Amino acid sequence: VDCGPYLVRVTECGSANEGRSFLISANTATTVTVSNPNSETISSIFETDFEVEIISASTLGEAFGTETPLVASGTAYSADFIYLWDQSTNSYSPFYHSQGNFFRSKGWYNQVTPSFQPVNDTVVWPDEGFIIARRTNSALNLSSDGTVLSTDQKMQLPEAGKQFVMNNPFGADILFTELFSPTSIGTGNDKFKPATDSSGDTGDNVYLLDGSTWNKYWYESGVNVGITRVATASAKPGT
């Protein structure tokens, strides 16, 4: 039975890798093989007796529909585009839904790399954002099902010169300062690097889309460098 792609996610509370997800590439009755494009040490992420969960991966077909898509269907010149960030080419890949013809089946296709078979199972990663290019003048309302996560999540920053379009993984409003823990800011290779100049070019950058404009943000070097953990407070009813 072809059930589509699945992910295995670390859910071990307190783990430095809690929230990390890996695509399952194969499995047997007793083993799971995961895709490891960055050649990481998997045994240091999935440690012995760690708690994990296996979840169905969101795909273009699952998120936007295959038979009756949530966006406008048509040809590569008329259909709405769903843009996903391609880490290998460092560019956006536009996908569109086709009603099918003599040569192609109904489904999703990559406009840049055409094929004769739909790519409905293209994975939309749990922390990956997407951009919709509307090709008509009518408004579009989208709805999706899901749950709000209540556990820590970990994302992987790309290497220098690379980019990544991230989705808000919690599905609820969060403050910008909640994106990064104070302990994750620093000059190490595994930290979010502060900028030492007034333009932010010497450090890591975050861009937030505001309407049609990407606004640039960075962490200024030397500000609150003494923070080592997040402050918390608790209170009992009646106090």
Tab-separated table of C-alpha atoms in Angstrom:
chain	number	residue	atom	x	y	z
A	1	VAL	CA	0.000	0.000	0.000
A	2	ASP	CA	1.428	3.391	-0.994
A	3	CYS	CA	0.801	5.577	2.046
A	4	GLY	CA	2.980	8.527	1.070
A	5	PRO	CA	6.015	9.868	2.927
A	6	TYR	CA	6.423	9.793	6.701
A	7	LEU	CA	8.657	11.617	9.174
A	8	VAL	CA	10.233	10.516	12.437
A	9	ARG	CA	10.463	13.334	14.984
A	10	VAL	CA	12.368	13.571	18.264
A	11	THR	CA	9.910	14.168	21.128
A	12	GLU	CA	12.250	13.418	24.033
A	13	CYS	CA	11.612	16.186	26.581
A	14	GLY	CA	14.787	18.104	27.392
A	15	SER	CA	16.732	16.843	24.404
A	16	ALA	CA	18.749	19.459	22.535
A	17	ASN	CA	17.269	17.988	19.357
A	18	GLU	CA	13.620	17.981	20.461
A	19	GLY	CA	11.491	18.834	17.437
A	20	ARG	CA	13.990	17.703	14.802
A	21	SER	CA	12.359	15.750	11.972
A	22	PHE	CA	13.851	13.353	9.432
A	23	LEU	CA	12.224	11.873	6.352
A	24	ILE	CA	11.862	8.095	6.446
A	25	SER	CA	13.384	6.615	3.300
A	26	ALA	CA	12.874	2.910	4.085
A	27	ASN	CA	11.828	0.556	6.853
A	28	THR	CA	11.634	-3.102	7.838
A	29	ALA	CA	9.730	-4.773	10.677
A	30	THR	CA	12.450	-3.732	13.150
A	31	THR	CA	14.364	-0.800	11.598
A	32	VAL	CA	13.751	2.661	10.226
A	33	THR	CA	16.103	4.308	7.720
A	34	VAL	CA	16.045	8.092	7.527
A	35	SER	CA	17.279	10.532	4.900
A	36	ASN	CA	20.396	12.340	6.140
A	37	PRO	CA	21.285	14.983	3.514
A	38	ASN	CA	23.662	16.867	5.858
A	39	SER	CA	25.579	13.724	6.900
A	40	GLU	CA	24.831	14.260	10.582
A	41	THR	CA	25.664	11.772	13.339
A	42	ILE	CA	22.227	10.222	13.664
A	43	SER	CA	23.120	8.272	16.822
A	44	SER	CA	23.756	11.557	18.667
A	45	ILE	CA	20.280	12.827	17.698
A	46	PHE	CA	18.257	9.656	18.259
A	47	GLU	CA	19.963	8.478	21.431
A	48	THR	CA	19.211	5.189	23.148
A	49	ASP	CA	15.688	4.958	24.600
A	50	PHE	CA	14.768	8.412	23.276
A	51	GLU	CA	11.076	9.025	22.712
A	52	VAL	CA	10.121	9.667	19.085
A	53	GLU	CA	6.948	9.798	17.032
A	54	ILE	CA	6.245	8.868	13.433
A	55	ILE	CA	3.944	11.275	11.633
A	56	SER	CA	2.555	11.545	8.150
A	57	ALA	CA	4.448	14.215	6.208
A	58	SER	CA	2.477	17.096	4.764
A	59	THR	CA	2.683	17.097	0.975
A	60	LEU	CA	1.464	19.312	-1.840
A	61	GLY	CA	-1.381	16.902	-2.540
A	62	GLU	CA	-2.374	16.524	1.109
A	63	ALA	CA	-2.153	20.233	1.952
A	64	PHE	CA	-3.704	21.684	-1.202
A	65	GLY	CA	-5.716	18.796	-2.662
A	66	THR	CA	-5.224	16.632	-5.730
A	67	GLU	CA	-8.674	16.063	-7.247
A	68	THR	CA	-10.149	19.431	-6.229
A	69	PRO	CA	-7.293	21.778	-5.278
A	70	LEU	CA	-7.728	24.671	-2.861
A	71	VAL	CA	-6.044	27.009	-5.346
A	72	ALA	CA	-6.728	27.718	-9.017
A	73	SER	CA	-5.871	24.821	-11.321
A	74	GLY	CA	-4.862	25.123	-14.978
A	75	THR	CA	-1.700	25.289	-17.037
A	76	ALA	CA	1.731	26.601	-16.129
A	77	TYR	CA	0.579	29.941	-17.589
A	78	SER	CA	-2.754	30.248	-15.768
A	79	ALA	CA	-2.739	28.214	-12.533
A	80	ASP	CA	-1.794	29.540	-9.102
A	81	PHE	CA	1.785	28.834	-8.067
A	82	ILE	CA	2.897	27.325	-4.766
A	83	TYR	CA	6.526	28.304	-4.185
A	84	LEU	CA	8.713	26.004	-2.066
A	85	TRP	CA	12.313	26.831	-1.232
A	86	ASP	CA	14.815	24.452	-2.863
A	87	GLN	CA	17.858	24.209	-0.599
A	88	SER	CA	19.960	22.485	-3.270
A	89	THR	CA	19.552	25.291	-5.832
A	90	ASN	CA	19.061	28.126	-3.312
A	91	SER	CA	15.973	29.295	-5.174
A	92	TYR	CA	12.191	29.010	-5.196
A	93	SER	CA	10.551	26.170	-7.115
A	94	PRO	CA	7.054	26.960	-8.438
A	95	PHE	CA	4.465	24.167	-8.416
A	96	TYR	CA	1.048	24.279	-10.072
A	97	HIS	CA	-1.983	21.995	-10.284
A	98	SER	CA	-3.028	20.612	-13.663
A	99	GLN	CA	-6.402	19.094	-14.525
A	100	GLY	CA	-4.537	16.625	-16.711
A	101	ASN	CA	-4.579	15.918	-20.433
A	102	PHE	CA	-3.697	13.199	-22.932
A	103	PHE	CA	-0.048	13.236	-21.806
A	104	ARG	CA	-0.387	13.939	-18.079
A	105	SER	CA	-2.463	12.806	-15.125
A	106	LYS	CA	-4.300	15.243	-12.890
A	107	GLY	CA	-2.128	16.548	-10.077
A	108	TRP	CA	0.790	18.779	-9.054
A	109	TYR	CA	3.762	19.561	-11.299
A	110	ASN	CA	6.997	21.490	-10.983
A	111	GLN	CA	6.942	24.346	-13.479
A	112	VAL	CA	10.761	24.476	-13.691
A	113	THR	CA	11.366	20.747	-14.119
A	114	PRO	CA	8.353	19.353	-16.027
A	115	SER	CA	7.532	15.661	-15.821
A	116	PHE	CA	4.877	13.306	-17.152
A	117	GLN	CA	3.925	12.095	-13.683
A	118	PRO	CA	2.546	14.336	-10.911
A	119	VAL	CA	4.666	15.124	-7.876
A	120	ASN	CA	1.810	15.126	-5.364
A	121	ASP	CA	4.060	13.604	-2.690
A	122	THR	CA	6.498	16.552	-2.644
A	123	VAL	CA	7.094	17.076	1.083
A	124	VAL	CA	6.259	20.372	2.778
A	125	TRP	CA	8.428	20.132	5.891
A	126	PRO	CA	6.926	20.802	9.364
A	127	ASP	CA	8.859	24.068	9.790
A	128	GLU	CA	8.864	25.045	6.106
A	129	GLY	CA	6.965	28.060	4.833
A	130	PHE	CA	5.504	28.464	1.353
A	131	ILE	CA	4.432	31.362	-0.841
A	132	ILE	CA	1.291	31.410	-2.987
A	133	ALA	CA	1.292	33.419	-6.216
A	134	ARG	CA	-2.316	34.210	-7.044
A	135	ARG	CA	-2.868	34.435	-10.829
A	136	THR	CA	-6.418	35.820	-10.737
A	137	ASN	CA	-8.053	38.950	-9.279
A	138	SER	CA	-10.375	37.105	-6.913
A	139	ALA	CA	-9.732	36.654	-3.192
A	140	LEU	CA	-8.778	33.243	-1.806
A	141	ASN	CA	-9.570	31.823	1.635
A	142	LEU	CA	-7.540	28.809	2.742
A	143	SER	CA	-8.244	26.538	5.683
A	144	SER	CA	-6.111	23.772	7.150
A	145	ASP	CA	-6.395	21.268	9.978
A	146	GLY	CA	-3.817	20.694	12.688
A	147	THR	CA	-2.886	21.095	16.335
A	148	VAL	CA	-0.862	23.720	18.171
A	149	LEU	CA	2.456	22.287	19.361
A	150	SER	CA	3.285	22.747	23.037
A	151	THR	CA	6.827	21.355	23.049
A	152	ASP	CA	10.161	22.911	22.165
A	153	GLN	CA	11.061	22.885	18.481
A	154	LYS	CA	14.467	22.984	16.877
A	155	MET	CA	15.213	24.274	13.379
A	156	GLN	CA	18.446	23.991	11.460
A	157	LEU	CA	19.983	27.203	10.139
A	158	PRO	CA	21.522	26.899	6.660
A	159	GLU	CA	25.192	27.490	5.981
A	160	ALA	CA	26.638	30.863	4.960
A	161	GLY	CA	25.181	32.178	1.708
A	162	LYS	CA	22.107	29.918	1.978
A	163	GLN	CA	18.523	30.692	2.913
A	164	PHE	CA	15.535	28.900	4.363
A	165	VAL	CA	11.868	29.922	4.400
A	166	MET	CA	10.552	28.963	7.817
A	167	ASN	CA	6.987	28.534	8.943
A	168	ASN	CA	5.832	29.390	12.458
A	169	PRO	CA	5.850	25.809	13.824
A	170	PHE	CA	3.384	26.514	16.645
A	171	GLY	CA	0.404	27.737	14.640
A	172	ALA	CA	-0.161	30.582	17.105
A	173	ASP	CA	1.165	34.121	17.481
A	174	ILE	CA	4.615	34.333	19.044
A	175	LEU	CA	6.958	37.218	19.773
A	176	PHE	CA	9.933	37.703	17.485
A	177	THR	CA	12.263	37.322	20.484
A	178	GLU	CA	10.782	33.863	21.116
A	179	LEU	CA	12.282	32.530	17.893
A	180	PHE	CA	15.709	32.110	19.496
A	181	SER	CA	16.614	31.096	23.001
A	182	PRO	CA	19.248	33.392	24.593
A	183	THR	CA	21.497	30.343	24.939
A	184	SER	CA	21.345	29.859	21.149
A	185	ILE	CA	22.897	33.270	20.398
A	186	GLY	CA	26.670	33.449	20.055
A	187	THR	CA	29.652	33.205	17.743
A	188	GLY	CA	29.935	29.405	17.629
A	189	ASN	CA	29.065	27.409	14.524
A	190	ASP	CA	25.940	26.114	16.275
A	191	LYS	CA	24.748	29.580	17.370
A	192	PHE	CA	22.798	32.472	15.870
A	193	LYS	CA	25.610	34.932	15.134
A	194	PRO	CA	25.220	38.558	16.323
A	195	ALA	CA	26.153	41.393	13.957
A	196	THR	CA	28.937	43.841	14.800
A	197	ASP	CA	27.939	46.486	12.234
A	198	SER	CA	24.946	48.808	11.898
A	199	SER	CA	23.552	47.033	8.816
A	200	GLY	CA	23.515	43.502	10.217
A	201	ASP	CA	25.575	42.143	7.335
A	202	THR	CA	28.256	40.652	9.605
A	203	GLY	CA	25.782	38.399	11.419
A	204	ASP	CA	22.929	36.027	10.764
A	205	ASN	CA	19.742	37.620	9.461
A	206	VAL	CA	16.020	36.924	9.732
A	207	TYR	CA	13.559	38.356	7.213
A	208	LEU	CA	9.867	38.672	8.060
A	209	LEU	CA	7.377	39.179	5.254
A	210	ASP	CA	5.199	42.246	5.858
A	211	GLY	CA	2.741	42.567	2.989
A	212	SER	CA	4.993	42.549	-0.062
A	213	THR	CA	8.171	43.624	1.773
A	214	TRP	CA	10.774	41.448	3.481
A	215	ASN	CA	11.960	43.296	6.623
A	216	LYS	CA	15.456	42.453	7.835
A	217	TYR	CA	16.313	41.770	11.488
A	218	TRP	CA	19.480	40.746	13.321
A	219	TYR	CA	20.876	40.473	16.839
A	220	GLU	CA	23.144	43.352	17.805
A	221	SER	CA	26.490	42.256	19.239
A	222	GLY	CA	27.192	43.245	22.834
A	223	VAL	CA	23.547	43.604	23.905
A	224	ASN	CA	22.426	41.431	26.843
A	225	VAL	CA	25.344	39.065	26.305
A	226	GLY	CA	25.147	37.990	29.951
A	227	ILE	CA	21.829	36.192	29.503
A	228	THR	CA	22.299	32.462	29.992
A	229	ARG	CA	18.745	31.214	30.440
A	230	VAL	CA	15.134	32.297	30.053
A	231	ALA	CA	13.561	33.709	33.210
A	232	THR	CA	10.383	32.022	34.415
A	233	ALA	CA	7.912	32.729	37.210
A	234	SER	CA	5.130	30.781	38.843
A	235	ALA	CA	2.308	31.642	41.229
A	236	LYS	CA	-0.330	29.793	43.213
A	237	PRO	CA	-4.043	30.695	43.072
A	238	GLY	CA	-4.933	33.283	45.684
A	239	THR	CA	-1.442	34.753	46.044
